[in-house]
Amino acid sequence: HPVARVVTLSIIVLLAGLAMVAATEQPFEALMPAPWWVFVMCAVLWALSEVFVYHVEHRSEVMCISWSDLPTMLALAFLSPVAAVTLWTASSFTALQLQRPQKPYKAFFNLTLFVFEASLTVFIVRLVVEPGDVEVWRFLLAATIAIYVNGIAGTALVECAISCFEGDPRRHLLSGI
């Protein structure tokens, strides 16, 4: 059954995301400590980036452009991995649900996707940059690569979820990326 496959995929995605956070060194320490208002600013910006998405149509394909990279960069620099993943997930998921309530299985998939994307992004950056030893060029390069990889992984997972309903995951995966 397609819904069961999406729920199974969601559980796998969630476990993978949690494993990445657990494997991150110093998961409760920010790269560069910041005042409390950075936390609030990231939450607001993530929520707004989920609500105000720019849609571009090209050759009957719709591409969505989000401004979520800004709070992501701020969170990667100034929030701990646990805070970043929790805040990214909570603010983005809440905004999405308030704007477009979804069926439970789809909401669960999106929730786990937020956890996975945030965890993957933080994990990649923390492989390269450690708290207390932040070189700006290294951070910016790692964060840019992490956000790019996050986009590819997120697209691939969405295409896998769609293929649970429409079949042939290879076709969906290749056309989505």
PDB file of C-alpha atoms in Angstrom:
ATOM      1  CA  HIS A   1       0.000   0.000   0.000  1.00  0.00           C
ATOM      2  CA  PRO A   2       1.472   3.421  -0.988  1.00  0.00           C
ATOM      3  CA  VAL A   3       0.701   5.150   2.317  1.00  0.00           C
ATOM      4  CA  ALA A   4       2.482   2.390   4.244  1.00  0.00           C
ATOM      5  CA  ARG A   5       5.507   2.775   1.969  1.00  0.00           C
ATOM      6  CA  VAL A   6       5.616   6.547   2.573  1.00  0.00           C
ATOM      7  CA  VAL A   7       5.322   6.031   6.335  1.00  0.00           C
ATOM      8  CA  THR A   8       8.134   3.444   6.204  1.00  0.00           C
ATOM      9  CA  LEU A   9      10.287   5.831   4.166  1.00  0.00           C
ATOM     10  CA  SER A  10       9.501   8.579   6.693  1.00  0.00           C
ATOM     11  CA  ILE A  11      10.622   6.427   9.619  1.00  0.00           C
ATOM     12  CA  ILE A  12      13.881   5.560   7.840  1.00  0.00           C
ATOM     13  CA  VAL A  13      14.462   9.253   7.030  1.00  0.00           C
ATOM     14  CA  LEU A  14      13.756  10.241  10.639  1.00  0.00           C
ATOM     15  CA  LEU A  15      16.136   7.624  12.039  1.00  0.00           C
ATOM     16  CA  ALA A  16      18.862   8.679   9.602  1.00  0.00           C
ATOM     17  CA  GLY A  17      18.439  12.319  10.618  1.00  0.00           C
ATOM     18  CA  LEU A  18      18.555  11.532  14.330  1.00  0.00           C
ATOM     19  CA  ALA A  19      21.629   9.332  13.801  1.00  0.00           C
ATOM     20  CA  MET A  20      23.447  12.220  12.110  1.00  0.00           C
ATOM     21  CA  VAL A  21      22.714  14.575  15.001  1.00  0.00           C
ATOM     22  CA  ALA A  22      23.807  11.906  17.489  1.00  0.00           C
ATOM     23  CA  ALA A  23      27.052  11.413  15.562  1.00  0.00           C
ATOM     24  CA  THR A  24      27.848  15.132  15.531  1.00  0.00           C
ATOM     25  CA  GLU A  25      30.609  16.136  17.917  1.00  0.00           C
ATOM     26  CA  GLN A  26      29.591  18.716  20.500  1.00  0.00           C
ATOM     27  CA  PRO A  27      25.893  18.673  19.494  1.00  0.00           C
ATOM     28  CA  PHE A  28      24.928  21.216  22.157  1.00  0.00           C
ATOM     29  CA  GLU A  29      27.612  23.776  21.299  1.00  0.00           C
ATOM     30  CA  ALA A  30      27.344  26.453  18.607  1.00  0.00           C
ATOM     31  CA  LEU A  31      30.270  27.178  16.311  1.00  0.00           C
ATOM     32  CA  MET A  32      30.073  30.821  17.330  1.00  0.00           C
ATOM     33  CA  PRO A  33      27.879  31.642  20.346  1.00  0.00           C
ATOM     34  CA  ALA A  34      25.322  34.353  19.710  1.00  0.00           C
ATOM     35  CA  PRO A  35      22.685  36.267  21.680  1.00  0.00           C
ATOM     36  CA  TRP A  36      19.231  34.727  22.267  1.00  0.00           C
ATOM     37  CA  TRP A  37      17.570  36.848  19.587  1.00  0.00           C
ATOM     38  CA  VAL A  38      19.429  34.954  16.815  1.00  0.00           C
ATOM     39  CA  PHE A  39      17.392  31.902  17.830  1.00  0.00           C
ATOM     40  CA  VAL A  40      14.155  33.894  17.489  1.00  0.00           C
ATOM     41  CA  MET A  41      15.275  35.463  14.202  1.00  0.00           C
ATOM     42  CA  CYS A  42      16.065  32.048  12.694  1.00  0.00           C
ATOM     43  CA  ALA A  43      12.661  30.700  13.750  1.00  0.00           C
ATOM     44  CA  VAL A  44      10.829  33.639  12.187  1.00  0.00           C
ATOM     45  CA  LEU A  45      12.897  33.532   8.983  1.00  0.00           C
ATOM     46  CA  TRP A  46      12.415  29.762   8.548  1.00  0.00           C
ATOM     47  CA  ALA A  47       8.668  30.116   9.057  1.00  0.00           C
ATOM     48  CA  LEU A  48       8.483  33.024   6.601  1.00  0.00           C
ATOM     49  CA  SER A  49      10.579  31.147   4.038  1.00  0.00           C
ATOM     50  CA  GLU A  50       8.081  28.286   4.201  1.00  0.00           C
ATOM     51  CA  VAL A  51       5.127  30.636   3.672  1.00  0.00           C
ATOM     52  CA  PHE A  52       6.610  32.974   1.051  1.00  0.00           C
ATOM     53  CA  VAL A  53       7.913  30.659  -1.648  1.00  0.00           C
ATOM     54  CA  TYR A  54       8.515  32.009  -5.141  1.00  0.00           C
ATOM     55  CA  HIS A  55       7.143  29.685  -7.862  1.00  0.00           C
ATOM     56  CA  VAL A  56       8.727  29.685 -11.318  1.00  0.00           C
ATOM     57  CA  GLU A  57       7.214  27.694 -14.171  1.00  0.00           C
ATOM     58  CA  HIS A  58       9.490  26.493 -16.950  1.00  0.00           C
ATOM     59  CA  ARG A  59       8.473  24.001 -19.646  1.00  0.00           C
ATOM     60  CA  SER A  60       5.468  22.779 -17.621  1.00  0.00           C
ATOM     61  CA  GLU A  61       7.746  22.150 -14.608  1.00  0.00           C
ATOM     62  CA  VAL A  62       7.289  24.242 -11.488  1.00  0.00           C
ATOM     63  CA  MET A  63      10.353  25.203  -9.490  1.00  0.00           C
ATOM     64  CA  CYS A  64       9.981  26.654  -6.006  1.00  0.00           C
ATOM     65  CA  ILE A  65      12.541  29.123  -4.740  1.00  0.00           C
ATOM     66  CA  SER A  66      12.723  29.603  -0.990  1.00  0.00           C
ATOM     67  CA  TRP A  67      14.658  32.034   1.121  1.00  0.00           C
ATOM     68  CA  SER A  68      15.452  29.352   3.711  1.00  0.00           C
ATOM     69  CA  ASP A  69      19.191  29.467   3.006  1.00  0.00           C
ATOM     70  CA  LEU A  70      19.504  32.702   5.011  1.00  0.00           C
ATOM     71  CA  PRO A  71      18.268  31.309   8.347  1.00  0.00           C
ATOM     72  CA  THR A  72      20.105  28.075   7.579  1.00  0.00           C
ATOM     73  CA  MET A  73      23.443  29.886   7.279  1.00  0.00           C
ATOM     74  CA  LEU A  74      22.740  31.838  10.469  1.00  0.00           C
ATOM     75  CA  ALA A  75      21.764  28.688  12.367  1.00  0.00           C
ATOM     76  CA  LEU A  76      24.788  26.757  11.144  1.00  0.00           C
ATOM     77  CA  ALA A  77      27.037  29.472  12.502  1.00  0.00           C
ATOM     78  CA  PHE A  78      25.255  30.571  15.664  1.00  0.00           C
ATOM     79  CA  LEU A  79      23.107  27.675  16.956  1.00  0.00           C
ATOM     80  CA  SER A  80      24.084  24.284  18.294  1.00  0.00           C
ATOM     81  CA  PRO A  81      23.264  21.289  16.067  1.00  0.00           C
ATOM     82  CA  VAL A  82      20.446  20.213  18.401  1.00  0.00           C
ATOM     83  CA  ALA A  83      18.994  23.736  18.524  1.00  0.00           C
ATOM     84  CA  ALA A  84      19.316  24.187  14.760  1.00  0.00           C
ATOM     85  CA  VAL A  85      17.616  20.889  13.890  1.00  0.00           C
ATOM     86  CA  THR A  86      14.864  21.387  16.468  1.00  0.00           C
ATOM     87  CA  LEU A  87      14.176  24.982  15.487  1.00  0.00           C
ATOM     88  CA  TRP A  88      14.363  24.357  11.714  1.00  0.00           C
ATOM     89  CA  THR A  89      11.958  21.443  12.023  1.00  0.00           C
ATOM     90  CA  ALA A  90       9.507  23.085  14.416  1.00  0.00           C
ATOM     91  CA  SER A  91       9.265  26.472  12.701  1.00  0.00           C
ATOM     92  CA  SER A  92       9.146  25.133   9.134  1.00  0.00           C
ATOM     93  CA  PHE A  93       6.687  22.350   9.935  1.00  0.00           C
ATOM     94  CA  THR A  94       4.393  24.634  11.937  1.00  0.00           C
ATOM     95  CA  ALA A  95       4.327  27.255   9.188  1.00  0.00           C
ATOM     96  CA  LEU A  96       3.671  24.603   6.530  1.00  0.00           C
ATOM     97  CA  GLN A  97       0.815  23.052   8.519  1.00  0.00           C
ATOM     98  CA  LEU A  98      -0.792  26.414   9.267  1.00  0.00           C
ATOM     99  CA  GLN A  99      -0.608  27.452   5.637  1.00  0.00           C
ATOM    100  CA  ARG A 100      -1.502  24.132   3.975  1.00  0.00           C
ATOM    101  CA  PRO A 101      -2.834  21.455   6.332  1.00  0.00           C
ATOM    102  CA  GLN A 102      -1.953  18.017   4.981  1.00  0.00           C
ATOM    103  CA  LYS A 103      -3.059  14.433   5.290  1.00  0.00           C
ATOM    104  CA  PRO A 104      -1.361  12.784   8.291  1.00  0.00           C
ATOM    105  CA  TYR A 105       1.025  10.585   6.265  1.00  0.00           C
ATOM    106  CA  LYS A 106       2.146  13.545   4.156  1.00  0.00           C
ATOM    107  CA  ALA A 107       2.569  15.742   7.235  1.00  0.00           C
ATOM    108  CA  PHE A 108       4.638  12.996   8.880  1.00  0.00           C
ATOM    109  CA  PHE A 109       6.803  12.696   5.773  1.00  0.00           C
ATOM    110  CA  ASN A 110       7.381  16.466   5.667  1.00  0.00           C
ATOM    111  CA  LEU A 111       8.200  16.530   9.379  1.00  0.00           C
ATOM    112  CA  THR A 112      10.796  13.788   8.977  1.00  0.00           C
ATOM    113  CA  LEU A 113      12.128  15.440   5.832  1.00  0.00           C
ATOM    114  CA  PHE A 114      12.761  18.667   7.783  1.00  0.00           C
ATOM    115  CA  VAL A 115      14.587  16.664  10.473  1.00  0.00           C
ATOM    116  CA  PHE A 116      16.684  14.877   7.853  1.00  0.00           C
ATOM    117  CA  GLU A 117      17.555  17.980   5.836  1.00  0.00           C
ATOM    118  CA  ALA A 118      18.520  19.960   8.923  1.00  0.00           C
ATOM    119  CA  SER A 119      20.530  17.062  10.333  1.00  0.00           C
ATOM    120  CA  LEU A 120      22.341  16.418   7.061  1.00  0.00           C
ATOM    121  CA  THR A 121      23.242  20.076   6.649  1.00  0.00           C
ATOM    122  CA  VAL A 122      24.529  20.405  10.217  1.00  0.00           C
ATOM    123  CA  PHE A 123      26.386  17.086   9.993  1.00  0.00           C
ATOM    124  CA  ILE A 124      28.254  18.074   6.824  1.00  0.00           C
ATOM    125  CA  VAL A 125      29.276  21.452   8.227  1.00  0.00           C
ATOM    126  CA  ARG A 126      30.431  19.914  11.516  1.00  0.00           C
ATOM    127  CA  LEU A 127      32.595  17.411   9.650  1.00  0.00           C
ATOM    128  CA  VAL A 128      34.636  20.360   8.396  1.00  0.00           C
ATOM    129  CA  VAL A 129      34.282  23.057  11.068  1.00  0.00           C
ATOM    130  CA  GLU A 130      34.586  22.658  14.842  1.00  0.00           C
ATOM    131  CA  PRO A 131      33.412  25.000  17.601  1.00  0.00           C
ATOM    132  CA  GLY A 132      36.155  27.379  18.667  1.00  0.00           C
ATOM    133  CA  ASP A 133      38.138  26.815  15.461  1.00  0.00           C
ATOM    134  CA  VAL A 134      36.031  28.658  12.902  1.00  0.00           C
ATOM    135  CA  GLU A 135      37.740  29.976   9.805  1.00  0.00           C
ATOM    136  CA  VAL A 136      35.168  31.994   7.877  1.00  0.00           C
ATOM    137  CA  TRP A 137      36.183  30.738   4.426  1.00  0.00           C
ATOM    138  CA  ARG A 138      36.031  27.121   5.605  1.00  0.00           C
ATOM    139  CA  PHE A 139      32.633  27.662   7.218  1.00  0.00           C
ATOM    140  CA  LEU A 140      31.175  29.361   4.135  1.00  0.00           C
ATOM    141  CA  LEU A 141      32.481  26.641   1.818  1.00  0.00           C
ATOM    142  CA  ALA A 142      31.192  23.821   4.060  1.00  0.00           C
ATOM    143  CA  ALA A 143      27.808  25.516   4.536  1.00  0.00           C
ATOM    144  CA  THR A 144      27.389  26.140   0.801  1.00  0.00           C
ATOM    145  CA  ILE A 145      28.215  22.526  -0.029  1.00  0.00           C
ATOM    146  CA  ALA A 146      25.955  21.271   2.779  1.00  0.00           C
ATOM    147  CA  ILE A 147      23.002  23.342   1.574  1.00  0.00           C
ATOM    148  CA  TYR A 148      23.550  22.118  -1.994  1.00  0.00           C
ATOM    149  CA  VAL A 149      23.727  18.464  -0.901  1.00  0.00           C
ATOM    150  CA  ASN A 150      20.673  19.039   1.284  1.00  0.00           C
ATOM    151  CA  GLY A 151      18.734  20.243  -1.777  1.00  0.00           C
ATOM    152  CA  ILE A 152      19.664  17.185  -3.809  1.00  0.00           C
ATOM    153  CA  ALA A 153      18.893  14.776  -0.970  1.00  0.00           C
ATOM    154  CA  GLY A 154      15.581  16.485  -0.193  1.00  0.00           C
ATOM    155  CA  THR A 155      14.530  16.373  -3.835  1.00  0.00           C
ATOM    156  CA  ALA A 156      15.486  12.703  -4.085  1.00  0.00           C
ATOM    157  CA  LEU A 157      13.466  11.831  -0.986  1.00  0.00           C
ATOM    158  CA  VAL A 158      10.405  13.739  -2.213  1.00  0.00           C
ATOM    159  CA  GLU A 159      10.659  11.919  -5.540  1.00  0.00           C
ATOM    160  CA  CYS A 160      10.905   8.585  -3.703  1.00  0.00           C
ATOM    161  CA  ALA A 161       7.754   9.431  -1.747  1.00  0.00           C
ATOM    162  CA  ILE A 162       5.916  10.391  -4.936  1.00  0.00           C
ATOM    163  CA  SER A 163       7.039   7.165  -6.593  1.00  0.00           C
ATOM    164  CA  CYS A 164       5.337   5.214  -3.793  1.00  0.00           C
ATOM    165  CA  PHE A 165       2.082   6.344  -5.387  1.00  0.00           C
ATOM    166  CA  GLU A 166       3.040   6.623  -9.035  1.00  0.00           C
ATOM    167  CA  GLY A 167       5.553   3.780  -9.408  1.00  0.00           C
ATOM    168  CA  ASP A 168       9.005   3.517 -11.011  1.00  0.00           C
ATOM    169  CA  PRO A 169      11.180   5.385  -8.509  1.00  0.00           C
ATOM    170  CA  ARG A 170      14.076   5.618 -11.000  1.00  0.00           C
ATOM    171  CA  ARG A 171      12.001   7.686 -13.410  1.00  0.00           C
ATOM    172  CA  HIS A 172      10.846  10.036 -10.657  1.00  0.00           C
ATOM    173  CA  LEU A 173      14.253  10.277  -9.068  1.00  0.00           C
ATOM    174  CA  LEU A 174      16.044  11.119 -12.308  1.00  0.00           C
ATOM    175  CA  SER A 175      13.405  13.608 -13.449  1.00  0.00           C
ATOM    176  CA  GLY A 176      13.368  15.348 -10.045  1.00  0.00           C
ATOM    177  CA  ILE A 177      17.086  15.873  -9.874  1.00  0.00           C
TER     178      ILE A 177
END
